[in-house]
Coordinates of C-alpha atoms and ligand atoms in Angstrom, one line a residue:
X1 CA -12.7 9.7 -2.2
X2 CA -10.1 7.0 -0.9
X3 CA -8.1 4.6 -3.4
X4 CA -10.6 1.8 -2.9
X5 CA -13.3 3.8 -4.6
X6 CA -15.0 4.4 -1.3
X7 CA -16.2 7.7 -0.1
X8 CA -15.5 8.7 4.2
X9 CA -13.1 9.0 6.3
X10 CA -9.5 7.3 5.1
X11 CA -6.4 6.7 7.0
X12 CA -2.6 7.2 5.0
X13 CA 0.1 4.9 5.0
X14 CA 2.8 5.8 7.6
X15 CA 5.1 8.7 6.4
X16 CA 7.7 6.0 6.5
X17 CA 6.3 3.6 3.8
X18 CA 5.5 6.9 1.9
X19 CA 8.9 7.8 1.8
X20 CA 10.1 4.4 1.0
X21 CA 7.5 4.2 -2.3
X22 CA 8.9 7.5 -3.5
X23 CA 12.5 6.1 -3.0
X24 CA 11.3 3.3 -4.7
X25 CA 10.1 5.1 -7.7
X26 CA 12.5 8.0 -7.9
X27 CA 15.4 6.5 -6.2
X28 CA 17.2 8.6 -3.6
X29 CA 20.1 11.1 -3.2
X30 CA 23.3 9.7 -3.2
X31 CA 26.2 8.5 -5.8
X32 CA 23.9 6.2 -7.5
X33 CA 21.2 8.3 -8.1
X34 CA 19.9 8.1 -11.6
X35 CA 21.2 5.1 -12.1
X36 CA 18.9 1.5 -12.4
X37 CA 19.8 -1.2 -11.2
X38 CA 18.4 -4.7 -11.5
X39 CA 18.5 -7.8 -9.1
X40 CA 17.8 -11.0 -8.9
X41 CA 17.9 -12.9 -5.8
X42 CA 16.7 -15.9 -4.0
X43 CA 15.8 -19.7 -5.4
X44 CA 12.9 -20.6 -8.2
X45 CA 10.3 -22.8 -7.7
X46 CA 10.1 -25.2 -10.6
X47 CA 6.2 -27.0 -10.3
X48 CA 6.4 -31.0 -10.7
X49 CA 2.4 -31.3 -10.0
X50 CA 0.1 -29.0 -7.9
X51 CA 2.1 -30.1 -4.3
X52 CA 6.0 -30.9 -6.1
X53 CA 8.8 -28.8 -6.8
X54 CA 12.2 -28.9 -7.9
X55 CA 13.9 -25.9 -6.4
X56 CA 17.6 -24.9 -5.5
X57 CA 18.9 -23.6 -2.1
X58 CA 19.1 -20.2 -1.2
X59 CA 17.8 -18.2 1.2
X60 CA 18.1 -14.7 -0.7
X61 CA 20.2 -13.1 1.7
X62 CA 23.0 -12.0 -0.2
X63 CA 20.8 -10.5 -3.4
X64 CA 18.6 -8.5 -0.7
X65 CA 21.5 -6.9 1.1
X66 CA 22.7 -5.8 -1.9
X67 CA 19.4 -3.9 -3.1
X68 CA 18.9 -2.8 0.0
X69 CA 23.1 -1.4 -0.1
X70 CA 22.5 0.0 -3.6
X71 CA 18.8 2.2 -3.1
X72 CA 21.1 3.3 0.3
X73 CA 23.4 5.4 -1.9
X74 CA 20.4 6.3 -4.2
X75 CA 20.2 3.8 -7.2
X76 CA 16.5 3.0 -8.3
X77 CA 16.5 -0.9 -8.0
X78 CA 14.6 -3.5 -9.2
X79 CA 15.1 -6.6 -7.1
X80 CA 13.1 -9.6 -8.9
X81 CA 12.9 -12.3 -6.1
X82 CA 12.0 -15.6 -6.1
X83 CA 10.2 -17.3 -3.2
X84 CA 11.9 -16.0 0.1
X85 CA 10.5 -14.9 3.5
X86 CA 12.3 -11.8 3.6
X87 CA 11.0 -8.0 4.0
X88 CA 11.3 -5.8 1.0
X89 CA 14.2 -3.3 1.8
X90 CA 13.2 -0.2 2.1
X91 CA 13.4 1.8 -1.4
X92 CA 13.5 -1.3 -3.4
X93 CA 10.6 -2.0 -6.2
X94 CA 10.1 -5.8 -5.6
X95 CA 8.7 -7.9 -8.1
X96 CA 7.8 -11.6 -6.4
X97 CA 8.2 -14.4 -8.9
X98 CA 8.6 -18.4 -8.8
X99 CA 9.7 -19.6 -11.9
X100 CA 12.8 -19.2 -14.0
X101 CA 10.9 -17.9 -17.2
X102 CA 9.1 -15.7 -15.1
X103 CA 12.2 -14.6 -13.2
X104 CA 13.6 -14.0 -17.2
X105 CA 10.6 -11.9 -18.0
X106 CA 10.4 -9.9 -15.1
X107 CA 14.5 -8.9 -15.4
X108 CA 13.9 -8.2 -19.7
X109 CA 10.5 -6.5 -18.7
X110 CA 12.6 -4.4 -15.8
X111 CA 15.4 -3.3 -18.7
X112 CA 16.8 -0.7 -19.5
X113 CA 18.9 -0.8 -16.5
X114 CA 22.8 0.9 -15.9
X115 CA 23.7 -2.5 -14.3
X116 CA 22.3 -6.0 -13.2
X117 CA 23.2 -8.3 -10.7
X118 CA 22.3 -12.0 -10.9
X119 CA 22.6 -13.4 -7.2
X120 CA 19.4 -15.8 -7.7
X121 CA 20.1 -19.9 -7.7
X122 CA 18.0 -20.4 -10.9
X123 CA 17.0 -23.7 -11.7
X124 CA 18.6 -25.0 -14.3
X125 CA 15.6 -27.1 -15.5
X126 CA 12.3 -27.5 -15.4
X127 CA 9.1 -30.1 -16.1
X128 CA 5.8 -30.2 -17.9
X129 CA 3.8 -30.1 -14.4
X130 CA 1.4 -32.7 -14.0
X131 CA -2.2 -30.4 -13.8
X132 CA -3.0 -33.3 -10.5
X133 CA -1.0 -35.1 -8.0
X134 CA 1.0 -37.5 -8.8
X135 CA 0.4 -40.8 -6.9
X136 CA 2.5 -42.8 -5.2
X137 CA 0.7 -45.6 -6.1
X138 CA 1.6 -45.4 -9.6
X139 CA 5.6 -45.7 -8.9
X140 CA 8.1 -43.1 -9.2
X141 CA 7.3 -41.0 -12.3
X142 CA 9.4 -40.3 -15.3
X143 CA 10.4 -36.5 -15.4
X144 CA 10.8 -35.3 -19.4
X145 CA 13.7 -32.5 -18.0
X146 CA 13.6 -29.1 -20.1
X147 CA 16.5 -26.5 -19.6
X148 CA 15.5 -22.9 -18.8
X149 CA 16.6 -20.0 -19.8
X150 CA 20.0 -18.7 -18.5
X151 CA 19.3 -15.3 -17.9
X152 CA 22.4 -14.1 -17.7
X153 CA 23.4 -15.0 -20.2
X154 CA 20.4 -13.6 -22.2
X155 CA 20.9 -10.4 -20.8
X156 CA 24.8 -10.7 -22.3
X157 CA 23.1 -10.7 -25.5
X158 CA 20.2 -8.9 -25.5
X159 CA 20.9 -5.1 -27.6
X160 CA 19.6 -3.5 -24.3
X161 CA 22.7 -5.2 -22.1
X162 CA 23.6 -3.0 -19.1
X163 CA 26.8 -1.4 -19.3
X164 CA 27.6 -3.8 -16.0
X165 CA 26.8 -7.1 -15.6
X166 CA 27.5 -9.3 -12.5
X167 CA 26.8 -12.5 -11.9
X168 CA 27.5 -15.0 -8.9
X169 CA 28.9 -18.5 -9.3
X170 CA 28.1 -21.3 -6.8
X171 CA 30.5 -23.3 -6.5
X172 CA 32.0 -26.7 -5.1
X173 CA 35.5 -27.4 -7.1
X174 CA 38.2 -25.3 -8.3
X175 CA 35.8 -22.1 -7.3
X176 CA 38.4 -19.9 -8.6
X177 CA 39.0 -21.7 -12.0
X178 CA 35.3 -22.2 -12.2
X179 CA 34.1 -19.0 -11.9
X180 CA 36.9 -17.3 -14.3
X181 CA 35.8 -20.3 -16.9
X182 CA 32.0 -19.1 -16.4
X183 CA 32.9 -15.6 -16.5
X184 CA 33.7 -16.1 -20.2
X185 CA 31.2 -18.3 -20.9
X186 CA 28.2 -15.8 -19.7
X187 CA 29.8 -13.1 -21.0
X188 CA 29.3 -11.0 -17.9
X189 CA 31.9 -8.2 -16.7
X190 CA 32.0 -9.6 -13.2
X191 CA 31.9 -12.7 -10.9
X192 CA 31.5 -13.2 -7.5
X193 CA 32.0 -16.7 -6.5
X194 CA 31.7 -18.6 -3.3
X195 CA 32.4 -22.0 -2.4
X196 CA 29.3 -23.3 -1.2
X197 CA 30.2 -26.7 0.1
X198 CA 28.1 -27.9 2.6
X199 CA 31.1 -27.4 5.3
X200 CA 31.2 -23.7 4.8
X201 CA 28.1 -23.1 6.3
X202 CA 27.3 -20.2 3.9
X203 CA 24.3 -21.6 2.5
X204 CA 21.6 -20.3 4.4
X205 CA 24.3 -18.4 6.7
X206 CA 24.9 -14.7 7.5
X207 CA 28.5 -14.5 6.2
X208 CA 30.4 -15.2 3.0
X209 CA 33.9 -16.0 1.7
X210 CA 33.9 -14.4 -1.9
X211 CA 36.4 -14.3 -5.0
X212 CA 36.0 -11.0 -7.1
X213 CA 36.8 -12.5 -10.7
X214 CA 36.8 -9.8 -13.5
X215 CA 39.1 -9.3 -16.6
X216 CA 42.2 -8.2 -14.3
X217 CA 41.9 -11.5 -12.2
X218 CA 40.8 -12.8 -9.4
X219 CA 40.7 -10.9 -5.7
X220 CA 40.1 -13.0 -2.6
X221 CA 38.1 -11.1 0.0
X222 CA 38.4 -11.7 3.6
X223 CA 35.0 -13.7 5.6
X224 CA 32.6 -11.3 6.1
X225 CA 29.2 -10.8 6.5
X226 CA 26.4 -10.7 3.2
X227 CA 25.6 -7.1 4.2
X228 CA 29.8 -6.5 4.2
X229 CA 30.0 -7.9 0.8
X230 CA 27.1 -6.6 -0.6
X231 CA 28.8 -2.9 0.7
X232 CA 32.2 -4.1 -0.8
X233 CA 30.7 -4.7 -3.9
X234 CA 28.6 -1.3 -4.4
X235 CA 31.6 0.4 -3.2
X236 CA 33.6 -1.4 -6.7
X237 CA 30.4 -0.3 -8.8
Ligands
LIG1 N1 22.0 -17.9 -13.8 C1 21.0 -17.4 -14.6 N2 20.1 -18.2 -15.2 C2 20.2 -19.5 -15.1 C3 21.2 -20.1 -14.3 C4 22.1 -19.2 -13.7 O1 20.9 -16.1 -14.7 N3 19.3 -20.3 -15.7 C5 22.9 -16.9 -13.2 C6 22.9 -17.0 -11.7 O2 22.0 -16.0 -11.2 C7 24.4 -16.6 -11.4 C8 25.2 -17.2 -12.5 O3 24.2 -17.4 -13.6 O4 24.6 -15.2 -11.5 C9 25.8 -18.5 -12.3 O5 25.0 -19.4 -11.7 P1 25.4 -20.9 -11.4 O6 24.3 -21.7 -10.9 O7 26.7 -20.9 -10.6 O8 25.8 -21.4 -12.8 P2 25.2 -22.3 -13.9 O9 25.1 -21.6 -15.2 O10 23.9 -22.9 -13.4 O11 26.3 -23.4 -14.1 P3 26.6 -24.8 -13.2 O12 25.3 -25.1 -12.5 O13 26.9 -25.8 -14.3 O14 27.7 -24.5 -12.3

């Protein structure tokens, strides 16, 4: 008898993508093990009518190398993605989503967790979506702009909040005086901040310029790739 109900002869997934479901579920061996962690990473999609969206830029890169960096030492992660063309690390229990409020149910439906990290570019707002195309015809259309949940924020208040709580701050200004204002306005343990002006190239690149910014201050770290900061970062955890 196979999964799909039907009866004959089957064929199981490679060892390898066994493993990695068992990882998944169980996490691995390692410091972290036992511990949960939740992630968010990439952009969300916010619908304006059946073909529009409102959406911010990210390519996911830095949340994914740091799932994949936690289940390495053995944490049981939750990486909550929005859309991105990137492979699933292996280990990591993905849950795809495309909206802000989904992305928010999917990280309070994921708790309780030992720590979170918020690297997704959530939209700030959102629309009614038309339910059909809008036309061109009928001139540019008025948007009615809602503001979505911040869900870091939410997670600083919810009763379940993990013991940690990282987030990331964008930034163009003053990143430093930015991300310590932001720090105490979320409410979250930790920020990492990056200056993401277009002439950095870190948008969409492979490396990243980061300010640690916790209670104690603020530490500079030197260029590096995502996959070096996301092992920097694990290595604070
Ligand atoms: N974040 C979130 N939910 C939102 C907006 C942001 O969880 N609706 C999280 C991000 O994942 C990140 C942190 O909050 O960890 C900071 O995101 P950022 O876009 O820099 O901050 P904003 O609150 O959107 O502030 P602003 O755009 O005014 O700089």
């Amino acid at each position: 008898e196979m999964a799909c109900g039907e009866y004959g002869p089957g064929r199981l997934p490679e060892p390898e993508a066994i493993l990695a479901a068992i990882e998944a579920a169980l996490g691995g061996p390692g410091p972290l093990s036992g511990r949960h962690v939740i992630v968010t990473a990439g952009p969300t999609h916010e619908p304006i009518d059946p073909v529009r969206m409102l959406a911010n830029r990210s390519s996911g890169k830095q949340g994914f190398a740091i799932a994949e960096a936690l289940a390495a030492l053995g944490a049981r992660v939750t990486l909550v993605a929005g859309p991105v063309g990137l492979d699933t690390p292996s280990g990591v229990a993905r849950i795809n989503v495309e909206t802000a409020r989904q992305m928010d149910d999917a990280v309070k439906a994921a708790l309780p967790a030992d720590a979170a990290i918020l690297v997704a570019a959530v939209a700030d707002w959102r629309v009614e979506p038309a339910p059909f195309k809008l036309k061109k015809a009928d001139g540019p259309p008025r948007l009615d702009w809602q503001a979505n949940p911040d869900i870091l924020a939410g997670l600083d208040a919810d009763p379940r909040r993990p013991r940690l709580l990282v987030g990331f701050a964008a930034e163009t200004g003053d990143v430093e005086e930015e991300a310590a204002a932001k720090r105490g306005r979320k409410g979250c343990d930790w920020i990492l901040a990056n200056d993401v002006s277009p002439e950095t190239g870190i948008m969409g690149g492979d490396s990243n310029s980061v300010h640690l910014v916790t209670h104690g201050g603020v530490e500079s770290w030197p260029p590096q790739s995502k996959d070096e900061v996301a092992r920097a970062l694990i290595g604070r955890i």
